[in-house]
Amino acid sequence: MAPNHSAAAAIAADIAPEGGRISQGLAQALAAMALPICLKDRHHRWQILNPAYADLLGYPLAELLGQEEAAIFPPAGADAFRQATLEVLSQ
């Protein structure tokens, strides 16, 4: 399935951590990148994703927005994912 870059850019421009906004240019750049990218809020919910990240997880981008790992991974996987996130943030 080919990524829908314009839809991803529109979603990213409308949804940002803690109700913030990102520029349309940044939204388009994130949507066009082949590297999987996500931004989460302080509650570990995905707030911005690009199509590559959604493809990596195997879910439509719109289904992942606002969710946390526990919504799509079994408990052990969700815990491992959260621990990895916390490790990255602590550095």
mmCIF file of N, CA, C and O in Angstrom:
data_model
loop_
_atom_site.group_PDB
_atom_site.id
_atom_site.type_symbol
_atom_site.label_atom_id
_atom_site.label_comp_id
_atom_site.label_asym_id
_atom_site.label_seq_id
_atom_site.Cartn_x
_atom_site.Cartn_y
_atom_site.Cartn_z
ATOM 1 N N MET A 1 0.838 -1.175 0.000
ATOM 2 C CA MET A 1 0.000 0.000 0.000
ATOM 3 C C MET A 1 0.887 1.243 0.000
ATOM 4 O O MET A 1 1.756 1.391 0.836
ATOM 5 N N ALA A 2 0.663 2.132 -0.931
ATOM 6 C CA ALA A 2 1.460 3.366 -1.026
ATOM 7 C C ALA A 2 1.019 4.351 0.053
ATOM 8 O O ALA A 2 -0.163 4.509 0.310
ATOM 9 N N PRO A 3 1.993 4.993 0.710
ATOM 10 C CA PRO A 3 1.621 5.950 1.750
ATOM 11 C C PRO A 3 0.910 7.162 1.173
ATOM 12 O O PRO A 3 1.229 7.607 0.084
ATOM 13 N N ASN A 4 -0.051 7.661 1.907
ATOM 14 C CA ASN A 4 -0.777 8.851 1.507
ATOM 15 C C ASN A 4 -0.123 10.039 2.193
ATOM 16 O O ASN A 4 -0.469 10.412 3.299
ATOM 17 N N HIS A 5 0.844 10.639 1.527
ATOM 18 C CA HIS A 5 1.644 11.701 2.136
ATOM 19 C C HIS A 5 0.823 12.943 2.433
ATOM 20 O O HIS A 5 1.032 13.589 3.446
ATOM 21 N N SER A 6 -0.104 13.304 1.549
ATOM 22 C CA SER A 6 -0.874 14.519 1.803
ATOM 23 C C SER A 6 -1.806 14.322 2.996
ATOM 24 O O SER A 6 -1.979 15.233 3.806
ATOM 25 N N ALA A 7 -2.390 13.147 3.140
ATOM 26 C CA ALA A 7 -3.261 12.884 4.300
ATOM 27 C C ALA A 7 -2.447 12.871 5.576
ATOM 28 O O ALA A 7 -2.860 13.420 6.594
ATOM 29 N N ALA A 8 -1.258 12.275 5.541
ATOM 30 C CA ALA A 8 -0.403 12.248 6.724
ATOM 31 C C ALA A 8 0.025 13.651 7.112
ATOM 32 O O ALA A 8 0.060 13.999 8.289
ATOM 33 N N ALA A 9 0.344 14.478 6.148
ATOM 34 C CA ALA A 9 0.748 15.853 6.434
ATOM 35 C C ALA A 9 -0.410 16.630 7.049
ATOM 36 O O ALA A 9 -0.217 17.407 7.985
ATOM 37 N N ALA A 10 -1.603 16.417 6.555
ATOM 38 C CA ALA A 10 -2.764 17.118 7.108
ATOM 39 C C ALA A 10 -3.020 16.684 8.541
ATOM 40 O O ALA A 10 -3.302 17.511 9.410
ATOM 41 N N ILE A 11 -2.925 15.394 8.807
ATOM 42 C CA ILE A 11 -3.120 14.895 10.168
ATOM 43 C C ILE A 11 -2.047 15.452 11.085
ATOM 44 O O ILE A 11 -2.325 15.927 12.178
ATOM 45 N N ALA A 12 -0.794 15.415 10.652
ATOM 46 C CA ALA A 12 0.310 15.914 11.482
ATOM 47 C C ALA A 12 0.165 17.402 11.756
ATOM 48 O O ALA A 12 0.494 17.869 12.845
ATOM 49 N N ALA A 13 -0.330 18.151 10.812
ATOM 50 C CA ALA A 13 -0.491 19.588 11.007
ATOM 51 C C ALA A 13 -1.606 19.893 11.999
ATOM 52 O O ALA A 13 -1.558 20.895 12.702
ATOM 53 N N ASP A 14 -2.594 19.021 12.080
ATOM 54 C CA ASP A 14 -3.729 19.263 12.959
ATOM 55 C C ASP A 14 -3.538 18.712 14.365
ATOM 56 O O ASP A 14 -4.195 19.145 15.295
ATOM 57 N N ILE A 15 -2.667 17.732 14.530
ATOM 58 C CA ILE A 15 -2.498 17.082 15.825
ATOM 59 C C ILE A 15 -1.040 17.173 16.222
ATOM 60 O O ILE A 15 -0.166 16.718 15.505
ATOM 61 N N ALA A 16 -0.780 17.757 17.362
ATOM 62 C CA ALA A 16 0.582 17.862 17.876
ATOM 63 C C ALA A 16 0.534 17.637 19.377
ATOM 64 O O ALA A 16 -0.513 17.777 19.996
ATOM 65 N N PRO A 17 1.657 17.269 19.982
ATOM 66 C CA PRO A 17 1.667 16.986 21.420
ATOM 67 C C PRO A 17 1.060 18.119 22.239
ATOM 68 O O PRO A 17 1.332 19.292 21.997
ATOM 69 N N GLU A 18 0.232 17.739 23.183
ATOM 70 C CA GLU A 18 -0.390 18.667 24.127
ATOM 71 C C GLU A 18 -1.105 19.820 23.435
ATOM 72 O O GLU A 18 -1.103 20.944 23.916
ATOM 73 N N GLY A 19 -1.689 19.542 22.289
ATOM 74 C CA GLY A 19 -2.480 20.558 21.605
ATOM 75 C C GLY A 19 -1.658 21.597 20.867
ATOM 76 O O GLY A 19 -2.202 22.563 20.362
ATOM 77 N N GLY A 20 -0.335 21.392 20.789
ATOM 78 C CA GLY A 20 0.508 22.329 20.061
ATOM 79 C C GLY A 20 0.282 22.204 18.570
ATOM 80 O O GLY A 20 -0.485 21.384 18.112
ATOM 81 N N ARG A 21 0.953 23.026 17.818
ATOM 82 C CA ARG A 21 0.829 22.983 16.362
ATOM 83 C C ARG A 21 2.209 22.832 15.762
ATOM 84 O O ARG A 21 3.184 23.308 16.324
ATOM 85 N N ILE A 22 2.288 22.195 14.639
ATOM 86 C CA ILE A 22 3.526 22.173 13.872
ATOM 87 C C ILE A 22 3.232 22.821 12.532
ATOM 88 O O ILE A 22 2.088 22.852 12.086
ATOM 89 N N SER A 23 4.257 23.344 11.904
ATOM 90 C CA SER A 23 4.049 24.033 10.635
ATOM 91 C C SER A 23 3.668 23.041 9.546
ATOM 92 O O SER A 23 4.001 21.857 9.612
ATOM 93 N N GLN A 24 2.991 23.549 8.537
ATOM 94 C CA GLN A 24 2.611 22.708 7.401
ATOM 95 C C GLN A 24 3.859 22.158 6.710
ATOM 96 O O GLN A 24 3.878 21.016 6.287
ATOM 97 N N GLY A 25 4.923 22.961 6.636
ATOM 98 C CA GLY A 25 6.163 22.498 6.013
ATOM 99 C C GLY A 25 6.772 21.326 6.765
ATOM 100 O O GLY A 25 7.215 20.352 6.155
ATOM 101 N N LEU A 26 6.792 21.411 8.090
ATOM 102 C CA LEU A 26 7.307 20.306 8.897
ATOM 103 C C LEU A 26 6.421 19.077 8.746
ATOM 104 O O LEU A 26 6.912 17.960 8.611
ATOM 105 N N ALA A 27 5.123 19.282 8.724
ATOM 106 C CA ALA A 27 4.194 18.166 8.541
ATOM 107 C C ALA A 27 4.442 17.462 7.209
ATOM 108 O O ALA A 27 4.470 16.230 7.139
ATOM 109 N N GLN A 28 4.657 18.241 6.151
ATOM 110 C CA GLN A 28 4.912 17.644 4.840
ATOM 111 C C GLN A 28 6.247 16.914 4.819
ATOM 112 O O GLN A 28 6.368 15.847 4.220
ATOM 113 N N ALA A 29 7.254 17.483 5.484
ATOM 114 C CA ALA A 29 8.562 16.824 5.531
ATOM 115 C C ALA A 29 8.471 15.493 6.276
ATOM 116 O O ALA A 29 9.029 14.486 5.829
ATOM 117 N N LEU A 30 7.790 15.476 7.403
ATOM 118 C CA LEU A 30 7.636 14.229 8.163
ATOM 119 C C LEU A 30 6.904 13.177 7.347
ATOM 120 O O LEU A 30 7.271 12.002 7.347
ATOM 121 N N ALA A 31 5.858 13.606 6.655
ATOM 122 C CA ALA A 31 5.062 12.677 5.861
ATOM 123 C C ALA A 31 5.864 12.085 4.708
ATOM 124 O O ALA A 31 5.644 10.944 4.315
ATOM 125 N N ALA A 32 6.808 12.834 4.166
ATOM 126 C CA ALA A 32 7.572 12.384 3.008
ATOM 127 C C ALA A 32 8.784 11.523 3.381
ATOM 128 O O ALA A 32 9.344 10.855 2.522
ATOM 129 N N MET A 33 9.180 11.525 4.632
ATOM 130 C CA MET A 33 10.386 10.792 5.034
ATOM 131 C C MET A 33 10.161 9.284 5.006
ATOM 132 O O MET A 33 9.116 8.791 5.416
ATOM 133 N N ALA A 34 11.184 8.576 4.541
ATOM 134 C CA ALA A 34 11.129 7.116 4.523
ATOM 135 C C ALA A 34 11.433 6.530 5.900
ATOM 136 O O ALA A 34 11.049 5.404 6.203
ATOM 137 N N LEU A 35 12.097 7.299 6.746
ATOM 138 C CA LEU A 35 12.442 6.862 8.101
ATOM 139 C C LEU A 35 11.202 6.928 8.991
ATOM 140 O O LEU A 35 10.521 7.956 9.024
ATOM 141 N N PRO A 36 10.876 5.848 9.712
ATOM 142 C CA PRO A 36 9.719 5.883 10.610
ATOM 143 C C PRO A 36 9.932 6.910 11.724
ATOM 144 O O PRO A 36 10.951 6.891 12.405
ATOM 145 N N ILE A 37 8.963 7.814 11.906
ATOM 146 C CA ILE A 37 9.055 8.865 12.910
ATOM 147 C C ILE A 37 7.731 8.956 13.665
ATOM 148 O O ILE A 37 6.656 8.902 13.062
ATOM 149 N N CYS A 38 7.850 9.095 14.992
ATOM 150 C CA CYS A 38 6.662 9.336 15.799
ATOM 151 C C CYS A 38 6.991 10.319 16.914
ATOM 152 O O CYS A 38 8.141 10.440 17.319
ATOM 153 N N LEU A 39 5.988 11.015 17.371
ATOM 154 C CA LEU A 39 6.083 11.868 18.543
ATOM 155 C C LEU A 39 4.952 11.459 19.467
ATOM 156 O O LEU A 39 3.822 11.250 19.017
ATOM 157 N N LYS A 40 5.283 11.359 20.755
ATOM 158 C CA LYS A 40 4.286 10.966 21.752
ATOM 159 C C LYS A 40 4.089 12.092 22.750
ATOM 160 O O LYS A 40 4.964 12.931 22.940
ATOM 161 N N ASP A 41 2.949 12.068 23.414
ATOM 162 C CA ASP A 41 2.734 13.016 24.497
ATOM 163 C C ASP A 41 3.261 12.406 25.799
ATOM 164 O O ASP A 41 3.789 11.297 25.801
ATOM 165 N N ARG A 42 3.116 13.126 26.885
ATOM 166 C CA ARG A 42 3.664 12.644 28.162
ATOM 167 C C ARG A 42 2.969 11.394 28.676
ATOM 168 O O ARG A 42 3.447 10.752 29.594
ATOM 169 N N HIS A 43 1.837 11.038 28.081
ATOM 170 C CA HIS A 43 1.108 9.830 28.471
ATOM 171 C C HIS A 43 1.413 8.665 27.531
ATOM 172 O O HIS A 43 0.706 7.671 27.538
ATOM 173 N N HIS A 44 2.430 8.838 26.703
ATOM 174 C CA HIS A 44 2.904 7.814 25.762
ATOM 175 C C HIS A 44 1.912 7.522 24.645
ATOM 176 O O HIS A 44 1.937 6.449 24.048
ATOM 177 N N ARG A 45 1.061 8.474 24.331
ATOM 178 C CA ARG A 45 0.139 8.306 23.204
ATOM 179 C C ARG A 45 0.769 8.909 21.966
ATOM 180 O O ARG A 45 1.346 9.988 22.022
ATOM 181 N N TRP A 46 0.627 8.212 20.842
ATOM 182 C CA TRP A 46 1.153 8.731 19.585
ATOM 183 C C TRP A 46 0.346 9.951 19.179
ATOM 184 O O TRP A 46 -0.869 9.902 19.054
ATOM 185 N N GLN A 47 1.040 11.059 18.960
ATOM 186 C CA GLN A 47 0.398 12.299 18.556
ATOM 187 C C GLN A 47 0.725 12.664 17.115
ATOM 188 O O GLN A 47 -0.093 13.276 16.443
ATOM 189 N N ILE A 48 1.912 12.324 16.670
ATOM 190 C CA ILE A 48 2.317 12.558 15.284
ATOM 191 C C ILE A 48 3.042 11.314 14.809
ATOM 192 O O ILE A 48 3.922 10.792 15.477
ATOM 193 N N LEU A 49 2.628 10.832 13.656
ATOM 194 C CA LEU A 49 3.251 9.669 13.016
ATOM 195 C C LEU A 49 3.408 9.981 11.547
ATOM 196 O O LEU A 49 2.609 10.717 10.987
ATOM 197 N N ASN A 50 4.413 9.371 10.939
ATOM 198 C CA ASN A 50 4.467 9.482 9.488
ATOM 199 C C ASN A 50 4.056 8.136 8.891
ATOM 200 O O ASN A 50 3.953 7.127 9.605
ATOM 201 N N PRO A 51 3.775 8.100 7.591
ATOM 202 C CA PRO A 51 3.331 6.846 6.977
ATOM 203 C C PRO A 51 4.325 5.706 7.169
ATOM 204 O O PRO A 51 3.915 4.550 7.344
ATOM 205 N N ALA A 52 5.621 5.994 7.181
ATOM 206 C CA ALA A 52 6.614 4.935 7.360
ATOM 207 C C ALA A 52 6.477 4.279 8.728
ATOM 208 O O ALA A 52 6.646 3.060 8.859
ATOM 209 N N TYR A 53 6.166 5.057 9.746
ATOM 210 C CA TYR A 53 5.997 4.496 11.098
ATOM 211 C C TYR A 53 4.746 3.620 11.146
ATOM 212 O O TYR A 53 4.770 2.513 11.686
ATOM 213 N N ALA A 54 3.652 4.105 10.573
ATOM 214 C CA ALA A 54 2.421 3.315 10.538
ATOM 215 C C ALA A 54 2.637 2.016 9.762
ATOM 216 O O ALA A 54 2.184 0.949 10.189
ATOM 217 N N ASP A 55 3.352 2.095 8.640
ATOM 218 C CA ASP A 55 3.651 0.890 7.856
ATOM 219 C C ASP A 55 4.491 -0.095 8.658
ATOM 220 O O ASP A 55 4.269 -1.305 8.605
ATOM 221 N N LEU A 56 5.459 0.419 9.419
ATOM 222 C CA LEU A 56 6.312 -0.435 10.249
ATOM 223 C C LEU A 56 5.476 -1.222 11.253
ATOM 224 O O LEU A 56 5.711 -2.413 11.473
ATOM 225 N N LEU A 57 4.480 -0.564 11.839
ATOM 226 C CA LEU A 57 3.630 -1.232 12.820
ATOM 227 C C LEU A 57 2.512 -2.044 12.177
ATOM 228 O O LEU A 57 1.877 -2.862 12.834
ATOM 229 N N GLY A 58 2.248 -1.793 10.890
ATOM 230 C CA GLY A 58 1.239 -2.562 10.179
ATOM 231 C C GLY A 58 -0.193 -2.096 10.413
ATOM 232 O O GLY A 58 -1.127 -2.882 10.275
ATOM 233 N N TYR A 59 -0.355 -0.834 10.758
ATOM 234 C CA TYR A 59 -1.677 -0.273 11.011
ATOM 235 C C TYR A 59 -1.841 1.018 10.214
ATOM 236 O O TYR A 59 -0.873 1.718 9.968
ATOM 237 N N PRO A 60 -3.089 1.356 9.869
ATOM 238 C CA PRO A 60 -3.315 2.657 9.241
ATOM 239 C C PRO A 60 -2.932 3.779 10.213
ATOM 240 O O PRO A 60 -3.187 3.681 11.423
ATOM 241 N N LEU A 61 -2.349 4.822 9.692
ATOM 242 C CA LEU A 61 -1.896 5.946 10.502
ATOM 243 C C LEU A 61 -3.020 6.483 11.396
ATOM 244 O O LEU A 61 -2.823 6.707 12.592
ATOM 245 N N ALA A 62 -4.205 6.666 10.844
ATOM 246 C CA ALA A 62 -5.320 7.239 11.599
ATOM 247 C C ALA A 62 -5.732 6.361 12.782
ATOM 248 O O ALA A 62 -6.200 6.868 13.791
ATOM 249 N N GLU A 63 -5.542 5.037 12.672
ATOM 250 C CA GLU A 63 -5.881 4.132 13.779
ATOM 251 C C GLU A 63 -4.901 4.262 14.940
ATOM 252 O O GLU A 63 -5.251 3.976 16.080
ATOM 253 N N LEU A 64 -3.668 4.651 14.655
ATOM 254 C CA LEU A 64 -2.646 4.733 15.692
ATOM 255 C C LEU A 64 -2.674 6.051 16.456
ATOM 256 O O LEU A 64 -2.320 6.097 17.637
ATOM 257 N N LEU A 65 -3.085 7.131 15.813
ATOM 258 C CA LEU A 65 -3.071 8.445 16.456
ATOM 259 C C LEU A 65 -3.899 8.441 17.733
ATOM 260 O O LEU A 65 -5.029 7.964 17.753
ATOM 261 N N GLY A 66 -3.303 8.951 18.797
ATOM 262 C CA GLY A 66 -3.978 9.033 20.078
ATOM 263 C C GLY A 66 -3.925 7.760 20.899
ATOM 264 O O GLY A 66 -4.370 7.738 22.038
ATOM 265 N N GLN A 67 -3.377 6.697 20.319
ATOM 266 C CA GLN A 67 -3.285 5.416 21.020
ATOM 267 C C GLN A 67 -1.928 5.278 21.695
ATOM 268 O O GLN A 67 -0.981 5.978 21.375
ATOM 269 N N GLU A 68 -1.829 4.341 22.613
ATOM 270 C CA GLU A 68 -0.535 3.975 23.169
ATOM 271 C C GLU A 68 -0.253 2.527 22.795
ATOM 272 O O GLU A 68 -1.102 1.852 22.226
ATOM 273 N N GLU A 69 0.935 2.067 23.112
ATOM 274 C CA GLU A 69 1.371 0.739 22.691
ATOM 275 C C GLU A 69 0.403 -0.366 23.085
ATOM 276 O O GLU A 69 0.184 -1.319 22.353
ATOM 277 N N ALA A 70 -0.184 -0.251 24.275
ATOM 278 C CA ALA A 70 -1.078 -1.297 24.779
ATOM 279 C C ALA A 70 -2.298 -1.512 23.886
ATOM 280 O O ALA A 70 -2.928 -2.571 23.944
ATOM 281 N N ALA A 71 -2.623 -0.539 23.053
ATOM 282 C CA ALA A 71 -3.778 -0.670 22.166
ATOM 283 C C ALA A 71 -3.518 -1.630 21.016
ATOM 284 O O ALA A 71 -4.460 -2.172 20.445
ATOM 285 N N ILE A 72 -2.233 -1.859 20.682
ATOM 286 C CA ILE A 72 -1.956 -2.719 19.527
ATOM 287 C C ILE A 72 -1.020 -3.884 19.822
ATOM 288 O O ILE A 72 -0.984 -4.829 19.059
ATOM 289 N N PHE A 73 -0.263 -3.808 20.903
ATOM 290 C CA PHE A 73 0.670 -4.875 21.242
ATOM 291 C C PHE A 73 0.153 -5.683 22.424
ATOM 292 O O PHE A 73 -0.531 -5.138 23.290
ATOM 293 N N PRO A 74 0.520 -6.974 22.504
ATOM 294 C CA PRO A 74 0.203 -7.729 23.715
ATOM 295 C C PRO A 74 0.961 -7.112 24.895
ATOM 296 O O PRO A 74 1.934 -6.377 24.699
ATOM 297 N N PRO A 75 0.531 -7.392 26.135
ATOM 298 C CA PRO A 75 1.124 -6.737 27.302
ATOM 299 C C PRO A 75 2.658 -6.773 27.366
ATOM 300 O O PRO A 75 3.279 -5.741 27.624
ATOM 301 N N ALA A 76 3.269 -7.906 27.093
ATOM 302 C CA ALA A 76 4.741 -7.979 27.161
ATOM 303 C C ALA A 76 5.382 -7.080 26.109
ATOM 304 O O ALA A 76 6.371 -6.396 26.377
ATOM 305 N N GLY A 77 4.821 -7.056 24.920
ATOM 306 C CA GLY A 77 5.355 -6.201 23.857
ATOM 307 C C GLY A 77 5.159 -4.732 24.165
ATOM 308 O O GLY A 77 6.045 -3.915 23.934
ATOM 309 N N ALA A 78 3.984 -4.383 24.694
ATOM 310 C CA ALA A 78 3.702 -2.991 25.049
ATOM 311 C C ALA A 78 4.644 -2.529 26.150
ATOM 312 O O ALA A 78 5.165 -1.408 26.096
ATOM 313 N N ASP A 79 4.895 -3.385 27.142
ATOM 314 C CA ASP A 79 5.818 -3.030 28.229
ATOM 315 C C ASP A 79 7.231 -2.829 27.700
ATOM 316 O O ASP A 79 7.908 -1.880 28.093
ATOM 317 N N ALA A 80 7.677 -3.698 26.806
ATOM 318 C CA ALA A 80 9.020 -3.572 26.232
ATOM 319 C C ALA A 80 9.131 -2.282 25.417
ATOM 320 O O ALA A 80 10.145 -1.575 25.489
ATOM 321 N N PHE A 81 8.096 -1.977 24.670
ATOM 322 C CA PHE A 81 8.078 -0.760 23.854
ATOM 323 C C PHE A 81 8.148 0.467 24.760
ATOM 324 O O PHE A 81 8.920 1.390 24.522
ATOM 325 N N ARG A 82 7.364 0.478 25.828
ATOM 326 C CA ARG A 82 7.349 1.613 26.754
ATOM 327 C C ARG A 82 8.701 1.759 27.449
ATOM 328 O O ARG A 82 9.212 2.864 27.607
ATOM 329 N N GLN A 83 9.309 0.652 27.842
ATOM 330 C CA GLN A 83 10.619 0.712 28.492
ATOM 331 C C GLN A 83 11.676 1.275 27.544
ATOM 332 O O GLN A 83 12.531 2.065 27.942
ATOM 333 N N ALA A 84 11.617 0.877 26.278
ATOM 334 C CA ALA A 84 12.555 1.402 25.290
ATOM 335 C C ALA A 84 12.368 2.914 25.120
ATOM 336 O O ALA A 84 13.337 3.666 25.022
ATOM 337 N N THR A 85 11.112 3.354 25.102
ATOM 338 C CA THR A 85 10.824 4.777 24.992
ATOM 339 C C THR A 85 11.377 5.536 26.190
ATOM 340 O O THR A 85 12.031 6.580 26.051
ATOM 341 N N LEU A 86 11.146 5.007 27.386
ATOM 342 C CA LEU A 86 11.640 5.661 28.594
ATOM 343 C C LEU A 86 13.169 5.717 28.617
ATOM 344 O O LEU A 86 13.745 6.707 29.060
ATOM 345 N N GLU A 87 13.799 4.662 28.121
ATOM 346 C CA GLU A 87 15.265 4.647 28.062
ATOM 347 C C GLU A 87 15.787 5.742 27.135
ATOM 348 O O GLU A 87 16.725 6.464 27.471
ATOM 349 N N VAL A 88 15.170 5.884 25.992
ATOM 350 C CA VAL A 88 15.586 6.931 25.042
ATOM 351 C C VAL A 88 15.386 8.307 25.662
ATOM 352 O O VAL A 88 16.244 9.177 25.573
ATOM 353 N N LEU A 89 14.250 8.512 26.323
ATOM 354 C CA LEU A 89 13.973 9.823 26.910
ATOM 355 C C LEU A 89 14.881 10.162 28.087
ATOM 356 O O LEU A 89 15.071 11.335 28.389
ATOM 357 N N SER A 90 15.422 9.164 28.743
ATOM 358 C CA SER A 90 16.275 9.417 29.894
ATOM 359 C C SER A 90 17.699 9.813 29.501
ATOM 360 O O SER A 90 18.484 10.219 30.348
ATOM 361 N N GLN A 91 18.027 9.678 28.240
ATOM 362 C CA GLN A 91 19.398 9.989 27.796
ATOM 363 C C GLN A 91 19.560 11.438 27.432
ATOM 364 O O GLN A 91 18.730 12.168 27.142
#
